[in-house]
Amino acid sequence: MTTSEPLVGTSPRRSSSDGTGGDDWWLFRGDGERREVPFPAAPPWRRFDRQETVTGDRVPYPRPYLIGPNEVEVVNAALHLRRPLLVTGQPGTGKSSLAHAIAHELALGRVLQWPVNSRSTLQDALYHYDAVGRLREATLRRDADGAEPDIGQYIRLGPLGNALVPRERPRVLLIDELDKGDVDLPNDLLTVFEEGEFAISELTRLPASHAPVHVRTDDLDETAPVTRGRVRCGEFPVVVITSNGEREFPPAFLRRCVRLDLPEPNERRLREIVAAHLGPDALDDTDDLLREFLERRAEGELATDQLLNAVFLRKGGLNLDAASLLQSVLHRLGGAV
């Protein structure tokens, strides 16, 4: 996979005699003197501007994503089977980025994201009903002899609820770090995954003759019509679930997923990743950083983006032979800090 954006922030700067980088590298000097300095271009993976797609979505600029043919086959199996893709692997292997790569390559718009934590519930991901807001507005309008507010204004679909809104082309839903959630959360998801629908209880109480209610969605300023309180997908969304392997999932849940384990990139793949993000010239004079990264990764957890950070700083003019700075960039991800 390739990026359609020009690579920025990779031009080398001169180094000073002490090997720590030239004067233009030092933005903060720690001398207490106030000055305005021009900021250099950010690393490509730390850009936050967005582009508008043909569908009108504002999505991040695509980032390079490299994946092996065996992993591509598994992704396609999940797409054909309309099954969630359960992605496991060490930190930095590209689990979350895979969802964005799929959405970009298949032109499926902005990725809907549900970052899971220990307090997450299925209800959070489906929809939220602002009962207090509706009651307050109804009281104000009643005092002013106004009409009752539309209930749809007080219902907002969450990322999973929005993914299940019927549409011609599916949306991509990233359920990030599901293993951090409650032990029952995977089982709670099973019914929604199998049925492809859910009910909004506040709307199921309305009369059968009631017109469809337009509820707010996870997309800014967009609404979705809901008939008789039920949301049922037309095309099952592309669901990418990531896990860091902190605990096992129930067999019934695993049976309904297509599993993909992303391996740690070897030295050849690491070189390809560096070249894809920073350009082929970024590989010049970085063999020592690659060796250091591979040695430290063998001793404990390291993520690929830590190597990218080190190479970016080296190409920016900083001498990363300094042990303290190299330790700060290539630090282990596990254990106490």
mmCIF file of C-alpha atoms in Angstrom:
data_model
loop_
_atom_site.group_PDB
_atom_site.id
_atom_site.type_symbol
_atom_site.label_atom_id
_atom_site.label_comp_id
_atom_site.label_asym_id
_atom_site.label_seq_id
_atom_site.Cartn_x
_atom_site.Cartn_y
_atom_site.Cartn_z
ATOM 1 C CA MET A 1 0.000 0.000 0.000
ATOM 2 C CA THR A 2 1.227 3.479 -0.767
ATOM 3 C CA THR A 3 0.467 6.969 0.358
ATOM 4 C CA SER A 4 -0.932 9.622 -1.963
ATOM 5 C CA GLU A 5 0.470 12.470 0.117
ATOM 6 C CA PRO A 6 3.919 14.008 -0.239
ATOM 7 C CA LEU A 7 6.275 13.151 2.585
ATOM 8 C CA VAL A 8 7.202 16.090 4.775
ATOM 9 C CA GLY A 9 9.567 16.901 7.574
ATOM 10 C CA THR A 10 12.405 14.690 6.354
ATOM 11 C CA SER A 11 14.984 17.175 5.097
ATOM 12 C CA PRO A 12 18.215 16.898 7.132
ATOM 13 C CA ARG A 13 19.549 19.755 9.196
ATOM 14 C CA ARG A 14 23.176 20.384 9.980
ATOM 15 C CA SER A 15 24.680 19.061 13.200
ATOM 16 C CA SER A 16 26.674 21.193 15.611
ATOM 17 C CA SER A 17 30.145 20.354 16.717
ATOM 18 C CA ASP A 18 28.934 18.613 19.881
ATOM 19 C CA GLY A 19 26.827 16.226 17.816
ATOM 20 C CA THR A 20 23.500 17.237 19.305
ATOM 21 C CA GLY A 21 22.013 19.075 16.326
ATOM 22 C CA GLY A 22 22.307 22.498 14.722
ATOM 23 C CA ASP A 23 20.916 25.771 16.050
ATOM 24 C CA ASP A 24 17.781 25.397 13.926
ATOM 25 C CA TRP A 25 17.003 22.078 15.653
ATOM 26 C CA TRP A 26 16.706 23.684 19.085
ATOM 27 C CA LEU A 27 13.177 25.063 19.491
ATOM 28 C CA PHE A 28 13.175 25.032 23.296
ATOM 29 C CA ARG A 29 16.509 26.038 24.834
ATOM 30 C CA GLY A 30 15.716 26.101 28.533
ATOM 31 C CA ASP A 31 17.315 29.515 29.043
ATOM 32 C CA GLY A 32 14.115 31.386 30.004
ATOM 33 C CA GLU A 33 14.423 33.786 27.047
ATOM 34 C CA ARG A 34 11.158 34.473 25.214
ATOM 35 C CA ARG A 35 11.337 34.079 21.440
ATOM 36 C CA GLU A 36 9.103 33.165 18.522
ATOM 37 C CA VAL A 37 10.560 30.355 16.452
ATOM 38 C CA PRO A 38 9.151 28.775 13.283
ATOM 39 C CA PHE A 39 7.967 25.247 13.917
ATOM 40 C CA PRO A 40 9.296 22.598 11.508
ATOM 41 C CA ALA A 41 7.006 20.254 9.609
ATOM 42 C CA ALA A 42 5.551 17.525 11.803
ATOM 43 C CA PRO A 43 6.213 13.831 11.172
ATOM 44 C CA PRO A 44 3.732 12.490 8.608
ATOM 45 C CA TRP A 45 2.049 10.310 11.244
ATOM 46 C CA ARG A 46 1.470 13.344 13.517
ATOM 47 C CA ARG A 47 -0.470 15.440 11.012
ATOM 48 C CA PHE A 48 -4.039 16.254 12.026
ATOM 49 C CA ASP A 49 -5.342 18.149 9.019
ATOM 50 C CA ARG A 50 -8.018 16.406 6.993
ATOM 51 C CA GLN A 51 -9.087 16.010 3.390
ATOM 52 C CA GLU A 52 -12.577 16.011 1.933
ATOM 53 C CA THR A 53 -13.573 12.866 0.043
ATOM 54 C CA VAL A 54 -15.961 12.579 -2.881
ATOM 55 C CA THR A 55 -18.715 11.679 -0.403
ATOM 56 C CA GLY A 56 -18.134 14.887 1.558
ATOM 57 C CA ASP A 57 -16.478 13.169 4.538
ATOM 58 C CA ARG A 58 -13.577 14.894 6.257
ATOM 59 C CA VAL A 59 -11.058 12.114 6.791
ATOM 60 C CA PRO A 60 -7.372 12.056 7.773
ATOM 61 C CA TYR A 61 -4.849 11.995 4.980
ATOM 62 C CA PRO A 62 -3.971 8.359 4.200
ATOM 63 C CA ARG A 63 -0.887 6.951 5.845
ATOM 64 C CA PRO A 64 1.274 4.178 4.423
ATOM 65 C CA TYR A 65 0.221 0.738 5.593
ATOM 66 C CA LEU A 66 2.238 -2.352 4.756
ATOM 67 C CA ILE A 67 0.703 -5.787 5.158
ATOM 68 C CA GLY A 68 1.732 -9.228 3.960
ATOM 69 C CA PRO A 69 -0.239 -11.318 1.425
ATOM 70 C CA ASN A 70 -1.267 -13.881 4.053
ATOM 71 C CA GLU A 71 -2.758 -11.146 6.226
ATOM 72 C CA VAL A 72 -4.510 -9.636 3.182
ATOM 73 C CA GLU A 73 -6.210 -13.002 2.562
ATOM 74 C CA VAL A 74 -7.580 -13.058 6.110
ATOM 75 C CA VAL A 75 -8.916 -9.507 5.790
ATOM 76 C CA ASN A 76 -10.683 -10.430 2.563
ATOM 77 C CA ALA A 77 -12.161 -13.532 4.186
ATOM 78 C CA ALA A 78 -13.750 -11.336 6.863
ATOM 79 C CA LEU A 79 -15.083 -8.943 4.209
ATOM 80 C CA HIS A 80 -16.666 -11.732 2.180
ATOM 81 C CA LEU A 81 -18.134 -13.487 5.214
ATOM 82 C CA ARG A 82 -19.427 -10.223 6.725
ATOM 83 C CA ARG A 83 -17.821 -11.243 9.998
ATOM 84 C CA PRO A 84 -15.943 -9.075 12.535
ATOM 85 C CA LEU A 85 -12.160 -9.164 12.140
ATOM 86 C CA LEU A 86 -10.442 -9.789 15.486
ATOM 87 C CA VAL A 87 -6.906 -8.419 15.198
ATOM 88 C CA THR A 88 -4.228 -9.315 17.747
ATOM 89 C CA GLY A 89 -0.530 -8.542 17.946
ATOM 90 C CA GLN A 90 2.135 -6.664 19.862
ATOM 91 C CA PRO A 91 1.875 -2.872 20.295
ATOM 92 C CA GLY A 92 2.918 -1.046 17.160
ATOM 93 C CA THR A 93 2.114 -3.845 14.701
ATOM 94 C CA GLY A 94 -0.644 -1.776 13.078
ATOM 95 C CA LYS A 95 -3.813 -3.249 14.582
ATOM 96 C CA SER A 96 -5.808 -0.010 14.770
ATOM 97 C CA SER A 97 -4.279 1.383 11.575
ATOM 98 C CA LEU A 98 -5.653 -1.587 9.632
ATOM 99 C CA ALA A 99 -9.207 -0.241 10.005
ATOM 100 C CA HIS A 100 -8.166 3.090 8.505
ATOM 101 C CA ALA A 101 -6.290 1.339 5.691
ATOM 102 C CA ILE A 102 -9.410 -0.673 4.793
ATOM 103 C CA ALA A 103 -11.641 2.412 4.883
ATOM 104 C CA HIS A 104 -9.229 4.359 2.676
ATOM 105 C CA GLU A 105 -8.625 1.628 0.101
ATOM 106 C CA LEU A 106 -12.329 0.746 -0.230
ATOM 107 C CA ALA A 107 -13.515 4.391 -0.108
ATOM 108 C CA LEU A 108 -15.783 3.753 2.881
ATOM 109 C CA GLY A 109 -15.430 7.181 4.463
ATOM 110 C CA ARG A 110 -14.523 8.108 8.013
ATOM 111 C CA VAL A 111 -13.826 5.269 10.421
ATOM 112 C CA LEU A 112 -16.279 5.045 13.309
ATOM 113 C CA GLN A 113 -14.265 4.473 16.482
ATOM 114 C CA TRP A 114 -15.219 2.942 19.828
ATOM 115 C CA PRO A 115 -12.255 2.965 22.240
ATOM 116 C CA VAL A 116 -13.124 0.437 24.938
ATOM 117 C CA ASN A 117 -12.200 0.800 28.605
ATOM 118 C CA SER A 118 -13.220 -0.894 31.845
ATOM 119 C CA ARG A 119 -16.382 1.240 32.098
ATOM 120 C CA SER A 120 -17.599 0.715 28.528
ATOM 121 C CA THR A 121 -21.027 -0.835 27.958
ATOM 122 C CA LEU A 122 -22.909 -1.950 24.886
ATOM 123 C CA GLN A 123 -25.391 0.859 25.505
ATOM 124 C CA ASP A 124 -22.574 3.419 25.149
ATOM 125 C CA ALA A 125 -21.830 2.155 21.656
ATOM 126 C CA LEU A 126 -25.466 1.918 20.492
ATOM 127 C CA TYR A 127 -27.109 5.197 21.499
ATOM 128 C CA HIS A 128 -27.577 7.795 24.224
ATOM 129 C CA TYR A 129 -30.907 9.291 25.252
ATOM 130 C CA ASP A 130 -30.822 12.710 26.912
ATOM 131 C CA ALA A 131 -33.952 12.380 29.057
ATOM 132 C CA VAL A 132 -33.013 15.318 31.279
ATOM 133 C CA GLY A 133 -32.508 17.629 28.323
ATOM 134 C CA ARG A 134 -35.812 16.628 26.798
ATOM 135 C CA LEU A 135 -37.688 17.153 30.078
ATOM 136 C CA ARG A 136 -36.135 20.575 30.556
ATOM 137 C CA GLU A 137 -37.004 21.649 27.005
ATOM 138 C CA ALA A 138 -40.551 20.279 27.319
ATOM 139 C CA THR A 139 -41.075 22.284 30.514
ATOM 140 C CA LEU A 140 -39.846 25.487 28.894
ATOM 141 C CA ARG A 141 -42.064 25.005 25.855
ATOM 142 C CA ARG A 142 -45.076 24.098 27.989
ATOM 143 C CA ASP A 143 -44.661 27.307 29.952
ATOM 144 C CA ALA A 144 -44.516 29.190 26.677
ATOM 145 C CA ASP A 145 -47.484 27.276 25.222
ATOM 146 C CA GLY A 146 -45.210 25.722 22.613
ATOM 147 C CA ALA A 147 -45.227 22.307 20.932
ATOM 148 C CA GLU A 148 -43.602 19.281 22.513
ATOM 149 C CA PRO A 149 -39.975 18.846 21.363
ATOM 150 C CA ASP A 150 -39.224 16.060 18.877
ATOM 151 C CA ILE A 151 -37.782 13.098 20.785
ATOM 152 C CA GLY A 152 -35.310 12.439 17.972
ATOM 153 C CA GLN A 153 -33.376 15.567 18.925
ATOM 154 C CA TYR A 154 -32.434 13.913 22.215
ATOM 155 C CA ILE A 155 -31.249 10.560 20.865
ATOM 156 C CA ARG A 156 -27.720 10.269 19.462
ATOM 157 C CA LEU A 157 -26.415 7.059 17.956
ATOM 158 C CA GLY A 158 -23.047 5.836 19.157
ATOM 159 C CA PRO A 159 -20.347 4.408 16.854
ATOM 160 C CA LEU A 160 -21.846 0.894 16.751
ATOM 161 C CA GLY A 161 -25.370 2.251 16.361
ATOM 162 C CA ASN A 162 -24.242 4.484 13.510
ATOM 163 C CA ALA A 163 -22.456 1.571 11.826
ATOM 164 C CA LEU A 164 -25.762 -0.344 11.758
ATOM 165 C CA VAL A 165 -27.752 2.443 10.050
ATOM 166 C CA PRO A 166 -28.935 0.986 6.697
ATOM 167 C CA ARG A 167 -26.945 2.317 3.753
ATOM 168 C CA GLU A 168 -25.792 1.126 0.333
ATOM 169 C CA ARG A 169 -22.148 0.774 1.329
ATOM 170 C CA PRO A 170 -20.982 -0.357 4.771
ATOM 171 C CA ARG A 171 -19.118 1.806 7.250
ATOM 172 C CA VAL A 172 -15.906 0.738 8.970
ATOM 173 C CA LEU A 173 -16.178 0.388 12.749
ATOM 174 C CA LEU A 174 -13.045 0.128 14.897
ATOM 175 C CA ILE A 175 -13.651 -1.433 18.323
ATOM 176 C CA ASP A 176 -10.299 -0.683 19.901
ATOM 177 C CA GLU A 177 -8.830 -2.800 22.719
ATOM 178 C CA LEU A 178 -11.915 -4.871 23.487
ATOM 179 C CA ASP A 179 -9.902 -6.886 26.007
ATOM 180 C CA LYS A 180 -9.863 -3.826 28.301
ATOM 181 C CA GLY A 181 -13.659 -3.964 28.657
ATOM 182 C CA ASP A 182 -15.871 -5.822 31.091
ATOM 183 C CA VAL A 183 -15.695 -9.613 30.894
ATOM 184 C CA ASP A 184 -19.325 -9.773 29.679
ATOM 185 C CA LEU A 185 -18.945 -7.175 26.923
ATOM 186 C CA PRO A 186 -17.983 -9.645 24.128
ATOM 187 C CA ASN A 187 -21.082 -11.729 24.864
ATOM 188 C CA ASP A 188 -23.214 -8.574 24.897
ATOM 189 C CA LEU A 189 -22.018 -7.856 21.366
ATOM 190 C CA LEU A 190 -22.977 -11.290 20.031
ATOM 191 C CA THR A 191 -26.698 -10.616 19.592
ATOM 192 C CA VAL A 192 -26.080 -7.338 17.776
ATOM 193 C CA PHE A 193 -23.500 -8.963 15.507
ATOM 194 C CA GLU A 194 -25.770 -11.915 14.721
ATOM 195 C CA GLU A 195 -28.990 -9.964 14.229
ATOM 196 C CA GLY A 196 -27.484 -6.848 12.653
ATOM 197 C CA GLU A 197 -30.003 -4.723 14.510
ATOM 198 C CA PHE A 198 -30.928 -3.186 17.846
ATOM 199 C CA ALA A 199 -33.902 -1.440 19.405
ATOM 200 C CA ILE A 200 -34.169 2.067 20.804
ATOM 201 C CA SER A 201 -36.539 1.401 23.681
ATOM 202 C CA GLU A 202 -37.662 5.032 23.952
ATOM 203 C CA LEU A 203 -38.970 4.819 20.370
ATOM 204 C CA THR A 204 -40.498 1.326 20.494
ATOM 205 C CA ARG A 205 -43.110 2.736 22.892
ATOM 206 C CA LEU A 206 -44.453 5.079 20.238
ATOM 207 C CA PRO A 207 -47.649 4.095 18.366
ATOM 208 C CA ALA A 208 -47.194 1.868 15.318
ATOM 209 C CA SER A 209 -48.663 4.629 13.160
ATOM 210 C CA HIS A 210 -46.002 7.105 14.270
ATOM 211 C CA ALA A 211 -43.851 8.526 11.485
ATOM 212 C CA PRO A 212 -40.152 7.588 11.372
ATOM 213 C CA VAL A 213 -38.157 9.495 13.956
ATOM 214 C CA HIS A 214 -34.962 11.190 12.799
ATOM 215 C CA VAL A 215 -32.238 10.669 15.403
ATOM 216 C CA ARG A 216 -28.823 12.248 15.577
ATOM 217 C CA THR A 217 -25.855 10.174 14.468
ATOM 218 C CA ASP A 218 -22.193 9.866 15.297
ATOM 219 C CA ASP A 219 -21.555 11.950 12.151
ATOM 220 C CA LEU A 220 -21.702 15.682 12.743
ATOM 221 C CA ASP A 221 -24.977 17.365 11.664
ATOM 222 C CA GLU A 222 -26.435 14.166 10.162
ATOM 223 C CA THR A 223 -29.600 12.326 11.169
ATOM 224 C CA ALA A 224 -30.986 8.857 10.457
ATOM 225 C CA PRO A 225 -34.665 7.841 10.190
ATOM 226 C CA VAL A 226 -35.742 5.138 12.642
ATOM 227 C CA THR A 227 -39.014 3.286 12.050
ATOM 228 C CA ARG A 228 -40.855 1.752 15.032
ATOM 229 C CA GLY A 229 -37.753 2.060 17.164
ATOM 230 C CA ARG A 230 -35.547 -0.449 15.356
ATOM 231 C CA VAL A 231 -32.256 0.126 13.541
ATOM 232 C CA ARG A 232 -31.334 -2.705 11.164
ATOM 233 C CA CYS A 233 -28.357 -2.637 8.807
ATOM 234 C CA GLY A 234 -28.625 -3.291 5.092
ATOM 235 C CA GLU A 235 -24.954 -4.186 4.687
ATOM 236 C CA PHE A 236 -23.170 -5.484 7.779
ATOM 237 C CA PRO A 237 -20.444 -2.991 8.682
ATOM 238 C CA VAL A 238 -16.752 -3.737 8.363
ATOM 239 C CA VAL A 239 -15.953 -4.370 12.031
ATOM 240 C CA VAL A 240 -12.301 -4.399 13.109
ATOM 241 C CA ILE A 241 -11.772 -5.430 16.747
ATOM 242 C CA THR A 242 -8.325 -5.070 18.285
ATOM 243 C CA SER A 243 -6.967 -6.886 21.318
ATOM 244 C CA ASN A 244 -3.630 -6.772 23.109
ATOM 245 C CA GLY A 245 -4.168 -10.279 24.443
ATOM 246 C CA GLU A 246 -4.713 -9.187 28.051
ATOM 247 C CA ARG A 247 -7.387 -11.883 28.478
ATOM 248 C CA GLU A 248 -9.219 -14.608 26.580
ATOM 249 C CA PHE A 249 -12.578 -14.125 24.871
ATOM 250 C CA PRO A 250 -15.527 -16.569 25.151
ATOM 251 C CA PRO A 251 -15.533 -19.389 22.567
ATOM 252 C CA ALA A 252 -18.952 -18.304 21.257
ATOM 253 C CA PHE A 253 -17.544 -14.860 20.502
ATOM 254 C CA LEU A 254 -14.386 -16.206 18.870
ATOM 255 C CA ARG A 255 -16.470 -18.532 16.683
ATOM 256 C CA ARG A 256 -18.212 -15.534 15.157
ATOM 257 C CA CYS A 257 -15.015 -13.640 14.355
ATOM 258 C CA VAL A 258 -12.307 -14.063 11.753
ATOM 259 C CA ARG A 259 -8.989 -13.952 13.592
ATOM 260 C CA LEU A 260 -5.861 -12.186 12.366
ATOM 261 C CA ASP A 261 -2.596 -12.116 14.294
ATOM 262 C CA LEU A 262 -0.215 -9.449 13.027
ATOM 263 C CA PRO A 263 3.416 -10.526 13.421
ATOM 264 C CA GLU A 264 6.180 -8.215 14.544
ATOM 265 C CA PRO A 265 7.911 -6.824 11.455
ATOM 266 C CA ASN A 266 11.344 -8.268 10.731
ATOM 267 C CA GLU A 267 14.315 -6.129 9.671
ATOM 268 C CA ARG A 268 13.332 -6.182 5.991
ATOM 269 C CA ARG A 269 9.767 -5.102 6.760
ATOM 270 C CA LEU A 270 11.030 -2.407 9.143
ATOM 271 C CA ARG A 271 13.128 -0.939 6.343
ATOM 272 C CA GLU A 272 10.102 -0.955 4.059
ATOM 273 C CA ILE A 273 8.023 0.809 6.727
ATOM 274 C CA VAL A 274 10.655 3.508 7.273
ATOM 275 C CA ALA A 275 10.938 4.101 3.524
ATOM 276 C CA ALA A 276 7.157 4.248 3.107
ATOM 277 C CA HIS A 277 6.700 6.840 5.853
ATOM 278 C CA LEU A 278 9.851 8.938 5.451
ATOM 279 C CA GLY A 279 11.068 8.226 1.934
ATOM 280 C CA PRO A 280 13.868 5.928 0.676
ATOM 281 C CA ASP A 281 16.544 8.442 1.661
ATOM 282 C CA ALA A 282 15.594 7.976 5.308
ATOM 283 C CA LEU A 283 17.361 4.591 5.239
ATOM 284 C CA ASP A 284 20.754 6.237 4.718
ATOM 285 C CA ASP A 285 22.964 6.090 7.818
ATOM 286 C CA THR A 286 20.305 4.480 10.006
ATOM 287 C CA ASP A 287 21.646 0.915 10.212
ATOM 288 C CA ASP A 288 22.793 1.511 13.781
ATOM 289 C CA LEU A 289 19.303 2.635 14.818
ATOM 290 C CA LEU A 290 17.775 -0.467 13.248
ATOM 291 C CA ARG A 291 20.242 -2.716 15.078
ATOM 292 C CA GLU A 292 19.622 -0.916 18.368
ATOM 293 C CA PHE A 293 15.855 -1.177 17.891
ATOM 294 C CA LEU A 294 15.970 -4.904 17.122
ATOM 295 C CA GLU A 295 18.237 -5.589 20.108
ATOM 296 C CA ARG A 296 16.014 -3.664 22.498
ATOM 297 C CA ARG A 297 12.844 -5.220 21.056
ATOM 298 C CA ALA A 298 14.244 -8.686 21.763
ATOM 299 C CA GLU A 299 14.599 -7.714 25.453
ATOM 300 C CA GLY A 300 11.123 -6.232 25.857
ATOM 301 C CA GLU A 301 8.172 -4.548 24.166
ATOM 302 C CA LEU A 302 8.914 -1.883 21.568
ATOM 303 C CA ALA A 303 6.589 -0.453 18.925
ATOM 304 C CA THR A 304 7.461 0.260 15.316
ATOM 305 C CA ASP A 305 6.505 3.914 15.628
ATOM 306 C CA GLN A 306 9.305 4.301 18.183
ATOM 307 C CA LEU A 307 11.775 3.397 15.445
ATOM 308 C CA LEU A 308 10.099 5.896 13.123
ATOM 309 C CA ASN A 309 10.493 8.567 15.803
ATOM 310 C CA ALA A 310 14.192 7.799 16.159
ATOM 311 C CA VAL A 311 14.819 7.869 12.399
ATOM 312 C CA PHE A 312 12.833 11.105 12.016
ATOM 313 C CA LEU A 313 14.927 12.823 14.684
ATOM 314 C CA ARG A 314 18.164 11.487 13.175
ATOM 315 C CA LYS A 315 17.242 12.783 9.728
ATOM 316 C CA GLY A 316 16.228 16.082 11.321
ATOM 317 C CA GLY A 317 19.779 16.686 12.478
ATOM 318 C CA LEU A 318 19.863 15.186 15.977
ATOM 319 C CA ASN A 319 22.691 12.839 16.860
ATOM 320 C CA LEU A 320 20.840 9.922 18.422
ATOM 321 C CA ASP A 321 24.060 8.311 19.576
ATOM 322 C CA ALA A 322 23.416 10.152 22.829
ATOM 323 C CA ALA A 323 22.424 7.299 25.127
ATOM 324 C CA SER A 324 19.952 9.270 27.234
ATOM 325 C CA LEU A 325 17.927 10.517 24.277
ATOM 326 C CA LEU A 326 17.977 7.170 22.523
ATOM 327 C CA GLN A 327 16.720 5.617 25.751
ATOM 328 C CA SER A 328 13.862 8.149 25.843
ATOM 329 C CA VAL A 329 12.792 7.325 22.294
ATOM 330 C CA LEU A 330 13.293 3.547 22.401
ATOM 331 C CA HIS A 331 11.982 2.875 25.890
ATOM 332 C CA ARG A 332 10.199 -0.343 26.834
ATOM 333 C CA LEU A 333 6.407 -0.198 26.837
ATOM 334 C CA GLY A 334 5.888 -2.545 29.751
ATOM 335 C CA GLY A 335 6.636 -2.206 33.440
ATOM 336 C CA ALA A 336 6.675 0.750 35.799
ATOM 337 C CA VAL A 337 7.858 4.154 34.604
#
